[in-house]
CSV table of C-alpha atoms and ligand atoms in Angstrom, one decimal:
chain,number,residue,atom,x,y,z
A,1,MET,CA,67.4,101.9,77.2
A,2,LEU,CA,64.3,100.1,78.4
A,3,ASP,CA,62.5,97.5,76.3
A,4,LEU,CA,59.0,98.6,77.5
A,5,LEU,CA,57.7,101.5,79.5
A,6,LEU,CA,54.0,101.4,80.6
A,7,LYS,CA,53.0,104.8,81.9
A,8,ASN,CA,50.1,106.3,83.7
A,9,ALA,CA,48.7,103.0,85.1
A,10,THR,CA,46.5,102.4,88.1
A,11,LEU,CA,47.7,99.3,90.1
A,12,PRO,CA,45.4,96.9,92.0
A,13,ASP,CA,46.5,98.3,95.4
A,14,GLY,CA,45.2,101.7,94.3
A,15,ARG,CA,48.5,103.5,93.4
A,16,GLN,CA,47.9,105.8,90.5
A,17,ALA,CA,49.9,107.4,87.7
A,18,MET,CA,52.4,104.6,88.0
A,19,SER,CA,55.0,103.6,85.4
A,20,VAL,CA,56.3,100.1,85.0
A,21,ALA,CA,59.7,99.8,83.4
A,22,VAL,CA,60.7,96.5,81.7
A,23,ARG,CA,64.1,95.3,80.5
A,24,GLY,CA,64.2,91.8,79.0
A,25,GLU,CA,61.8,89.5,80.8
A,26,ARG,CA,61.7,91.4,84.1
A,27,ILE,CA,60.2,94.5,85.6
A,28,VAL,CA,63.2,96.7,86.6
A,29,GLU,CA,61.3,99.6,88.3
A,30,VAL,CA,57.8,100.6,89.4
A,31,ALA,CA,57.5,104.2,90.3
A,32,ALA,CA,55.0,107.2,90.1
A,33,GLY,CA,55.6,109.4,87.0
A,34,LEU,CA,58.7,107.6,85.9
A,35,ASP,CA,59.8,108.5,82.4
A,36,ALA,CA,62.8,107.0,80.5
A,37,PRO,CA,63.6,106.1,76.9
A,38,ALA,CA,62.2,102.8,75.8
A,39,HIS,CA,61.7,100.8,72.6
A,40,THR,CA,58.0,100.7,73.3
A,41,VAL,CA,56.0,103.2,75.3
A,42,ILE,CA,52.4,102.6,76.2
A,43,ASP,CA,50.2,105.2,77.9
A,44,ALA,CA,47.7,103.3,80.1
A,45,GLN,CA,45.5,106.4,80.4
A,46,GLY,CA,44.8,105.7,84.1
A,47,LEU,CA,43.5,102.2,83.4
A,48,LEU,CA,44.1,99.2,85.7
A,49,LEU,CA,47.3,97.2,85.2
A,50,SER,CA,47.1,93.9,87.0
A,51,PRO,CA,49.4,90.9,87.3
A,52,PRO,CA,47.9,88.0,85.2
A,53,PHE,CA,44.9,86.1,86.3
A,54,VAL,CA,45.6,82.7,87.9
A,55,ASP,CA,43.2,79.7,88.1
A,56,ALA,CA,44.1,77.4,91.0
A,57,HIS,CA,41.4,74.8,90.1
A,58,PHE,CA,40.6,73.5,86.7
A,59,HIS,CA,39.9,70.3,84.8
A,60,MET,CA,41.6,70.6,81.5
A,61,ASP,CA,41.2,67.0,80.5
A,62,ALA,CA,37.4,67.5,80.3
A,63,THR,CA,37.2,71.0,79.0
A,64,LEU,CA,35.4,71.8,75.7
A,65,SER,CA,34.0,68.3,75.6
A,66,TYR,CA,30.4,69.6,76.1
A,67,GLY,CA,27.9,67.5,74.2
A,68,LEU,CA,30.3,64.5,73.9
A,69,PRO,CA,29.0,61.8,73.7
A,70,ARG,CA,25.7,63.6,74.8
A,71,VAL,CA,24.6,66.6,76.7
A,72,ASN,CA,24.0,66.4,80.5
A,73,GLN,CA,20.2,66.7,80.5
A,74,SER,CA,19.6,67.2,84.2
A,75,GLY,CA,22.7,69.4,84.8
A,76,THR,CA,23.5,67.5,88.0
A,77,LEU,CA,26.8,66.4,89.4
A,78,LEU,CA,25.8,62.7,89.3
A,79,GLU,CA,24.8,62.8,85.7
A,80,GLY,CA,28.0,64.7,85.0
A,81,ILE,CA,30.1,62.0,86.6
A,82,ALA,CA,28.2,59.3,84.7
A,83,LEU,CA,28.7,61.2,81.4
A,84,TRP,CA,32.4,61.6,82.1
A,85,GLY,CA,32.5,57.8,82.6
A,86,GLU,CA,30.8,57.3,79.2
A,87,LEU,CA,33.3,59.7,77.5
A,88,LYS,CA,36.5,58.4,79.0
A,89,PRO,CA,36.7,55.2,76.8
A,90,LEU,CA,36.1,57.3,73.7
A,91,LEU,CA,38.9,59.9,74.4
A,92,THR,CA,41.9,60.1,72.2
A,93,GLN,CA,45.2,61.7,73.1
A,94,GLN,CA,45.0,64.0,70.0
A,95,ALA,CA,41.5,65.2,70.8
A,96,LEU,CA,42.5,65.9,74.5
A,97,ILE,CA,45.5,67.9,73.3
A,98,ASP,CA,43.5,69.9,70.7
A,99,ARG,CA,40.8,70.8,73.2
A,100,ALA,CA,43.3,71.8,75.9
A,101,LEU,CA,45.3,73.9,73.5
A,102,THR,CA,42.2,75.7,72.3
A,103,TYR,CA,41.3,76.4,75.9
A,104,CYS,CA,44.8,77.8,76.6
A,105,ASP,CA,44.3,80.2,73.7
A,106,TRP,CA,41.1,81.4,75.2
A,107,ALA,CA,42.9,81.7,78.6
A,108,VAL,CA,45.6,83.9,77.1
A,109,ALA,CA,43.1,86.2,75.5
A,110,LYS,CA,41.5,86.6,78.9
A,111,GLY,CA,44.8,87.3,80.6
A,112,LEU,CA,44.8,84.0,82.4
A,113,LEU,CA,48.5,82.9,82.4
A,114,ALA,CA,48.8,80.3,85.1
A,115,ILE,CA,46.5,77.3,85.6
A,116,ARG,CA,46.5,74.4,88.1
A,117,THR,CA,44.6,71.6,86.4
A,118,HIS,CA,43.5,68.3,87.9
A,119,VAL,CA,44.0,65.3,85.6
A,120,ASP,CA,42.1,62.1,86.0
A,121,VAL,CA,44.5,59.2,86.8
A,122,CYS,CA,41.9,56.4,86.9
A,123,ASP,CA,42.4,55.3,83.3
A,124,PRO,CA,45.1,52.5,83.3
A,125,ARG,CA,46.5,53.9,80.0
A,126,LEU,CA,47.0,57.4,81.7
A,127,LEU,CA,46.0,58.8,78.3
A,128,ALA,CA,44.9,62.2,79.8
A,129,VAL,CA,48.1,62.4,81.9
A,130,GLU,CA,50.3,62.0,78.8
A,131,ALA,CA,48.2,64.4,76.8
A,132,LEU,CA,48.3,67.1,79.4
A,133,LEU,CA,52.0,66.7,80.0
A,134,GLU,CA,52.4,67.3,76.3
A,135,VAL,CA,50.2,70.3,76.5
A,136,LYS,CA,52.2,71.6,79.5
A,137,LYS,CA,55.4,71.4,77.4
A,138,ARG,CA,53.8,73.2,74.4
A,139,VAL,CA,52.2,76.0,76.3
A,140,ALA,CA,55.2,76.6,78.6
A,141,PRO,CA,56.2,79.8,76.7
A,142,TYR,CA,52.9,81.5,77.5
A,143,ILE,CA,51.0,79.6,80.2
A,144,GLU,CA,52.4,78.1,83.4
A,145,LEU,CA,50.4,74.8,83.7
A,146,GLN,CA,50.6,72.8,86.9
A,147,LEU,CA,49.1,69.3,87.0
A,148,VAL,CA,47.4,67.5,89.9
A,149,ALA,CA,47.1,63.7,89.9
A,150,PHE,CA,43.4,63.4,90.5
A,151,PRO,CA,41.8,60.0,91.2
A,152,GLN,CA,38.3,60.9,90.1
A,153,ASP,CA,36.8,57.5,91.0
A,154,GLY,CA,38.5,57.3,94.4
A,155,VAL,CA,42.1,56.2,95.1
A,156,LEU,CA,41.0,53.3,97.4
A,157,ARG,CA,37.9,52.2,95.4
A,158,ASP,CA,40.1,50.5,92.9
A,159,ALA,CA,42.9,48.1,93.9
A,160,GLN,CA,45.2,49.7,91.4
A,161,GLY,CA,44.2,53.3,92.3
A,162,LEU,CA,47.3,54.2,94.2
A,163,ASP,CA,49.7,52.6,91.7
A,164,LYS,CA,48.1,54.6,88.8
A,165,LEU,CA,48.4,57.8,90.8
A,166,LYS,CA,52.1,57.1,91.6
A,167,ARG,CA,52.8,56.3,87.9
A,168,ALA,CA,51.3,59.7,87.0
A,169,LEU,CA,53.7,61.4,89.5
A,170,ASP,CA,56.6,59.4,88.1
A,171,LEU,CA,55.7,60.7,84.6
A,172,GLY,CA,56.0,64.3,85.9
A,173,VAL,CA,52.6,65.3,87.4
A,174,ASP,CA,53.4,68.0,89.9
A,175,VAL,CA,50.8,67.8,92.7
A,176,VAL,CA,49.1,64.9,94.7
A,177,GLY,CA,45.3,65.0,94.4
A,178,GLY,CA,42.5,63.1,96.1
A,179,ILE,CA,38.8,62.8,96.6
A,180,PRO,CA,38.2,61.5,100.1
A,181,HIS,CA,34.4,62.1,100.2
A,182,PHE,CA,34.0,59.9,97.2
A,183,GLU,CA,35.7,56.9,98.8
A,184,ARG,CA,33.4,54.1,99.9
A,185,THR,CA,33.2,55.0,103.6
A,186,SER,CA,34.2,58.0,105.7
A,187,GLU,CA,36.9,55.8,107.2
A,188,GLN,CA,38.4,55.0,103.8
A,189,GLY,CA,38.2,58.7,103.0
A,190,ALA,CA,40.2,59.6,106.0
A,191,GLN,CA,42.7,56.8,105.2
A,192,SER,CA,43.1,58.1,101.7
A,193,VAL,CA,43.9,61.6,103.0
A,194,LYS,CA,46.5,60.1,105.3
A,195,LEU,CA,48.1,58.0,102.6
A,196,LEU,CA,48.2,60.7,100.0
A,197,CYS,CA,49.6,63.3,102.4
A,198,GLN,CA,52.3,60.8,103.3
A,199,LEU,CA,53.1,60.2,99.7
A,200,ALA,CA,53.4,63.9,99.1
A,201,ALA,CA,55.7,64.3,102.1
A,202,GLU,CA,57.9,61.4,100.9
A,203,ARG,CA,58.2,62.9,97.4
A,204,GLY,CA,58.5,66.6,98.5
A,205,LEU,CA,55.3,67.5,96.6
A,206,MET,CA,52.3,69.8,97.2
A,207,VAL,CA,48.8,68.4,97.9
A,208,ASP,CA,45.5,69.6,96.4
A,209,MET,CA,42.5,67.5,97.2
A,210,HIS,CA,38.8,67.8,96.1
A,211,CYS,CA,37.6,67.6,99.7
A,212,ASP,CA,34.1,67.5,101.1
A,213,GLU,CA,32.4,68.5,97.9
A,214,SER,CA,28.9,67.6,99.1
A,215,ASP,CA,26.1,69.1,101.1
A,216,ASP,CA,26.7,66.6,103.9
A,217,PRO,CA,27.4,68.6,107.2
A,218,LEU,CA,29.2,65.5,108.5
A,219,SER,CA,31.6,65.2,105.6
A,220,ARG,CA,34.7,66.4,107.6
A,221,HIS,CA,37.7,65.2,105.7
A,222,VAL,CA,39.1,68.8,105.7
A,223,GLU,CA,39.7,68.2,109.4
A,224,THR,CA,41.9,65.1,108.6
A,225,LEU,CA,43.6,67.1,105.8
A,226,ALA,CA,44.5,69.9,108.3
A,227,PHE,CA,45.7,67.3,110.9
A,228,GLU,CA,47.9,65.4,108.4
A,229,THR,CA,49.3,68.6,107.1
A,230,GLN,CA,50.3,69.6,110.6
A,231,ARG,CA,51.6,66.1,111.5
A,232,LEU,CA,53.8,65.8,108.4
A,233,GLY,CA,55.0,69.4,108.5
A,234,LEU,CA,53.5,70.2,105.1
A,235,HIS,CA,52.5,73.7,106.2
A,236,GLY,CA,51.6,76.0,103.3
A,237,ARG,CA,51.9,73.2,100.8
A,238,VAL,CA,48.4,71.7,101.1
A,239,THR,CA,45.2,73.0,99.4
A,240,GLY,CA,41.6,71.9,100.1
A,241,SER,CA,39.5,72.4,97.0
A,242,HIS,CA,35.7,73.0,97.1
A,243,LEU,CA,35.1,72.3,100.8
A,244,THR,CA,31.4,72.8,100.2
A,245,SER,CA,30.3,70.8,103.2
A,246,MET,CA,31.6,73.6,105.4
A,247,HIS,CA,28.6,75.6,104.2
A,248,SER,CA,26.3,73.1,106.0
A,249,MET,CA,28.4,72.4,109.1
A,250,ASP,CA,27.5,73.3,112.6
A,251,ASN,CA,28.8,76.8,113.4
A,252,TYR,CA,30.4,75.7,116.7
A,253,TYR,CA,32.3,73.0,114.9
A,254,VAL,CA,33.5,75.4,112.2
A,255,SER,CA,34.8,77.8,114.8
A,256,LYS,CA,37.2,75.0,115.9
A,257,LEU,CA,37.9,73.8,112.4
A,258,LEU,CA,39.0,77.3,111.1
A,259,ARG,CA,41.7,77.4,113.8
A,260,LEU,CA,43.0,74.0,112.8
A,261,MET,CA,43.1,75.0,109.2
A,262,ALA,CA,44.9,78.2,109.9
A,263,GLU,CA,47.4,76.4,112.2
A,264,ALA,CA,48.2,74.0,109.3
A,265,GLN,CA,48.4,77.0,106.9
A,266,LEU,CA,46.0,75.1,104.7
A,267,GLN,CA,45.0,77.0,101.5
A,268,VAL,CA,41.5,76.9,100.0
A,269,VAL,CA,40.0,77.0,96.6
A,270,ALA,CA,36.2,77.7,96.3
A,271,ASN,CA,34.7,77.2,92.8
A,272,PRO,CA,31.6,79.5,92.8
A,273,LEU,CA,30.3,79.0,89.3
A,274,ILE,CA,30.2,75.3,89.7
A,275,ASN,CA,29.1,74.9,93.3
A,276,ILE,CA,26.3,77.4,93.1
A,277,THR,CA,24.8,75.2,90.3
A,278,LEU,CA,25.7,71.8,91.7
A,279,GLN,CA,25.1,72.1,95.4
A,280,GLY,CA,21.8,72.0,97.2
A,281,ARG,CA,20.2,70.0,94.4
A,282,HIS,CA,18.5,67.7,96.9
A,283,ASP,CA,17.1,70.6,98.8
A,284,THR,CA,13.5,71.9,98.3
A,285,TYR,CA,13.2,75.4,99.8
A,286,PRO,CA,15.1,77.1,101.2
A,287,LYS,CA,18.0,75.9,99.0
A,288,ARG,CA,21.5,76.1,100.4
A,289,ARG,CA,24.1,77.9,98.3
A,290,GLY,CA,26.8,75.3,99.0
A,291,MET,CA,29.9,77.4,98.6
A,292,THR,CA,32.4,77.2,101.4
A,293,ARG,CA,32.7,80.0,104.0
A,294,VAL,CA,35.0,82.4,102.1
A,295,PRO,CA,34.7,85.5,104.2
A,296,GLU,CA,35.2,83.5,107.4
A,297,LEU,CA,38.2,81.7,106.0
A,298,LEU,CA,39.8,84.9,104.9
A,299,ALA,CA,39.1,86.5,108.4
A,300,ALA,CA,40.8,83.5,109.9
A,301,GLY,CA,44.0,84.4,108.0
A,302,ILE,CA,43.6,81.5,105.5
A,303,ASN,CA,44.5,82.1,101.8
A,304,VAL,CA,41.5,81.6,99.6
A,305,ALA,CA,41.3,81.6,95.8
A,306,PHE,CA,38.3,81.3,93.4
A,307,GLY,CA,38.7,78.6,90.7
A,308,HIS,CA,36.9,78.2,87.4
A,309,ASP,CA,36.8,74.4,87.8
A,310,CYS,CA,34.9,73.6,84.6
A,311,VAL,CA,34.3,75.1,81.1
A,312,MET,CA,32.0,73.4,78.7
A,313,ASP,CA,32.3,69.9,80.0
A,314,PRO,CA,30.1,67.2,81.4
A,315,TRP,CA,29.5,69.2,84.6
A,316,TYR,CA,29.1,72.7,83.3
A,317,SER,CA,28.0,73.9,79.9
A,318,LEU,CA,29.1,77.5,80.2
A,319,GLY,CA,32.3,79.5,80.8
A,320,SER,CA,35.0,81.1,78.7
A,321,GLY,CA,38.1,81.1,80.8
A,322,ASP,CA,37.2,84.5,82.3
A,323,MET,CA,38.4,84.7,85.9
A,324,LEU,CA,36.6,88.0,86.3
A,325,GLU,CA,33.3,86.1,85.7
A,326,VAL,CA,34.5,83.7,88.5
A,327,ALA,CA,35.2,86.5,90.8
A,328,HIS,CA,31.9,88.1,90.0
A,329,MET,CA,30.0,85.0,90.9
A,330,GLY,CA,32.1,84.4,94.1
A,331,LEU,CA,31.4,88.0,95.2
A,332,HIS,CA,27.6,87.4,94.8
A,333,VAL,CA,27.4,84.0,96.4
A,334,ALA,CA,29.5,84.9,99.4
A,335,GLN,CA,27.8,88.3,99.7
A,336,MET,CA,31.2,90.0,99.6
A,337,THR,CA,29.9,93.5,98.8
A,338,SER,CA,31.9,95.6,101.3
A,339,GLN,CA,34.6,97.7,99.7
A,340,SER,CA,37.4,95.6,101.1
A,341,ALA,CA,35.6,92.3,100.3
A,342,MET,CA,35.1,93.2,96.7
A,343,ARG,CA,38.9,93.9,96.4
A,344,GLN,CA,39.5,90.6,98.1
A,345,CYS,CA,37.5,88.9,95.3
A,346,PHE,CA,39.9,90.4,92.8
A,347,ASP,CA,42.8,89.1,94.8
A,348,SER,CA,41.1,85.7,94.8
A,349,VAL,CA,41.7,85.3,91.1
A,350,THR,CA,45.2,86.9,91.0
A,351,ALA,CA,47.6,87.1,94.0
A,352,ASN,CA,45.9,84.5,96.2
A,353,PRO,CA,45.9,81.6,93.6
A,354,ALA,CA,49.5,82.6,92.6
A,355,ARG,CA,50.4,81.8,96.2
A,356,ILE,CA,48.7,78.5,96.0
A,357,LEU,CA,50.6,77.5,92.9
A,358,GLY,CA,53.8,78.8,94.4
A,359,LEU,CA,54.5,81.0,91.4
A,360,GLN,CA,57.9,82.6,91.4
A,361,GLY,CA,58.4,86.2,90.3
A,362,TYR,CA,54.6,87.0,90.3
A,363,GLY,CA,53.5,90.6,90.9
A,364,LEU,CA,54.1,94.2,89.9
A,365,GLU,CA,57.3,94.9,91.7
A,366,ALA,CA,60.9,95.4,90.6
A,367,GLY,CA,62.5,92.0,90.0
A,368,CYS,CA,59.2,90.3,89.1
A,369,PHE,CA,58.6,88.8,85.6
A,370,ALA,CA,57.1,91.3,83.2
A,371,ASP,CA,53.7,89.5,83.1
A,372,PHE,CA,50.7,91.8,83.3
A,373,VAL,CA,47.3,92.6,81.9
A,374,LEU,CA,45.9,96.1,81.0
A,375,LEU,CA,42.2,96.2,81.7
A,376,GLN,CA,39.5,98.5,80.5
A,377,ALA,CA,38.6,99.4,84.0
A,378,ARG,CA,39.9,102.0,86.5
A,379,ASP,CA,40.1,99.7,89.6
A,380,PRO,CA,39.6,96.1,90.6
A,381,VAL,CA,35.9,96.6,91.6
A,382,GLU,CA,35.2,98.1,88.2
A,383,ALA,CA,37.1,95.2,86.5
A,384,ILE,CA,34.7,92.7,88.2
A,385,ARG,CA,31.6,94.8,87.5
A,386,LEU,CA,32.4,95.0,83.8
A,387,ARG,CA,34.2,91.6,83.5
A,388,ALA,CA,36.5,94.2,81.8
A,389,THR,CA,38.0,93.8,78.4
A,390,ARG,CA,41.7,92.6,78.5
A,391,LEU,CA,43.1,95.4,76.3
A,392,GLN,CA,46.6,94.0,76.2
A,393,VAL,CA,48.2,90.9,77.8
A,394,PHE,CA,52.0,90.7,78.3
A,395,LYS,CA,54.2,87.8,79.2
A,396,ARG,CA,57.9,88.2,79.9
A,397,GLY,CA,57.6,91.7,78.4
A,398,LYS,CA,56.1,90.6,75.1
A,399,LEU,CA,52.6,91.3,73.8
A,400,LEU,CA,50.6,88.0,73.8
A,401,ALA,CA,47.1,89.1,73.0
A,402,GLN,CA,45.0,92.3,72.6
A,403,THR,CA,41.3,93.0,72.4
A,404,PRO,CA,39.7,96.2,71.2
A,405,ALA,CA,38.0,98.3,73.9
A,406,ALA,CA,34.3,97.6,74.4
A,407,THR,CA,32.3,100.6,73.1
A,408,SER,CA,28.7,100.9,72.0
A,409,ALA,CA,27.3,103.4,69.5
A,410,LEU,CA,23.8,104.5,70.2
A,411,TYR,CA,21.1,105.6,67.8
A,412,VAL,CA,18.3,106.6,70.3
A,413,SER,CA,15.6,109.0,69.3
A,414,GLY,CA,17.7,110.4,66.5
A,415,ARG,CA,20.5,111.1,69.0
A,416,LEU,CA,24.0,109.8,68.1
A,417,GLY,CA,25.8,108.7,71.2
A,418,GLN,CA,28.7,106.7,72.6
A,419,ILE,CA,28.5,104.8,75.9
A,420,ASP,CA,31.4,105.2,78.3
A,421,TRP,CA,31.3,102.0,80.3
A,422,LEU,CA,33.8,103.4,82.8
A,423,SER,CA,31.1,105.3,84.6
A,424,SER,CA,32.7,105.2,88.0
A,425,ALA,CA,34.9,108.2,87.1
A,426,GLY,CA,34.6,110.7,89.9
A,427,LEU,CA,32.9,108.4,92.3
B,1,FE2,FE1,37.1,70.1,90.6
């Protein structure tokens, strides 16, 4: 007897009329037309069943702090950083925990069940680190939270920077972070990359750095990151986040850089919602988009994810934990409108970030955990188009959240009608 049988689902790879059979916490079989007795049977009615959304780049210590202690009037990165500096001394552990837990509830409702969050380690009290370690423990039954030790103010700018980062790792933070473009000089930036990769190699940890998040075509720390990854044998364990300077780099140089990155099996996170608003702010017209070169990175065989980065914090006043909104923006900014590219955008908020986090048992195959989301869409492209309703969200075979289907009743010219948003039927 199965615990759960989900019938008549479409999977992200296009397979239709699929059944997913669950016993305990695991998927035991995925097959077309499978029918077997189960405690709970759900007819997906041809809708899309996806593995959960994954966010490979977030700042949970800042989330939902919008307006504290004041609103970012200019909406720029620099005012955001200044605002965060004003807010930090006012933070309390309880407020950090409360806001993070609220965000995690939002995430669950949106089918987002794994998040890699950076946590600022520049505060000598490590208040945010302790708060997010507590949150990680509390949400473990429903969200896989991975923490990155992130020296927001630069690890070498402060004589105690490296010590604080190491203390955060000692407390249980999972991943080594960095921000080389924010160190005082390019040389110090390169030195920070070397030092932090070395630290990760010594401790057997992964690396995820904010890297080259500027419009400066000569900000080239990603080159050092690829080189150190290669030198230390950290292949596949290092991620470059943002990489916005790649947008402005010389094309010839990028053709060389892509090969270095692929050789080091570097992984990449672009953050389209944030970088389309923050980059190019010193430009007049034409204005650069600023997002890293996603299609070219993918074509070079490099794993790329789209991250949310911020939700209602000093840098970004919008967002709701909806990774389909992130994919939607990424698709537009990168002009990824071919059929295969649109599907890649869906992968960039599901399977690709799952690889970056190193999630075990992720996917819709026998043996994987029974974690999945039923969407009010017939395929991944339609899911992005509609930012589709997450009808049901499952974790380890148990229902975590459900949202009623989006429908609209019409009263136009005396006509009573109902809108079927799934208008791609038959296309
Ligand atoms: Fe970030």
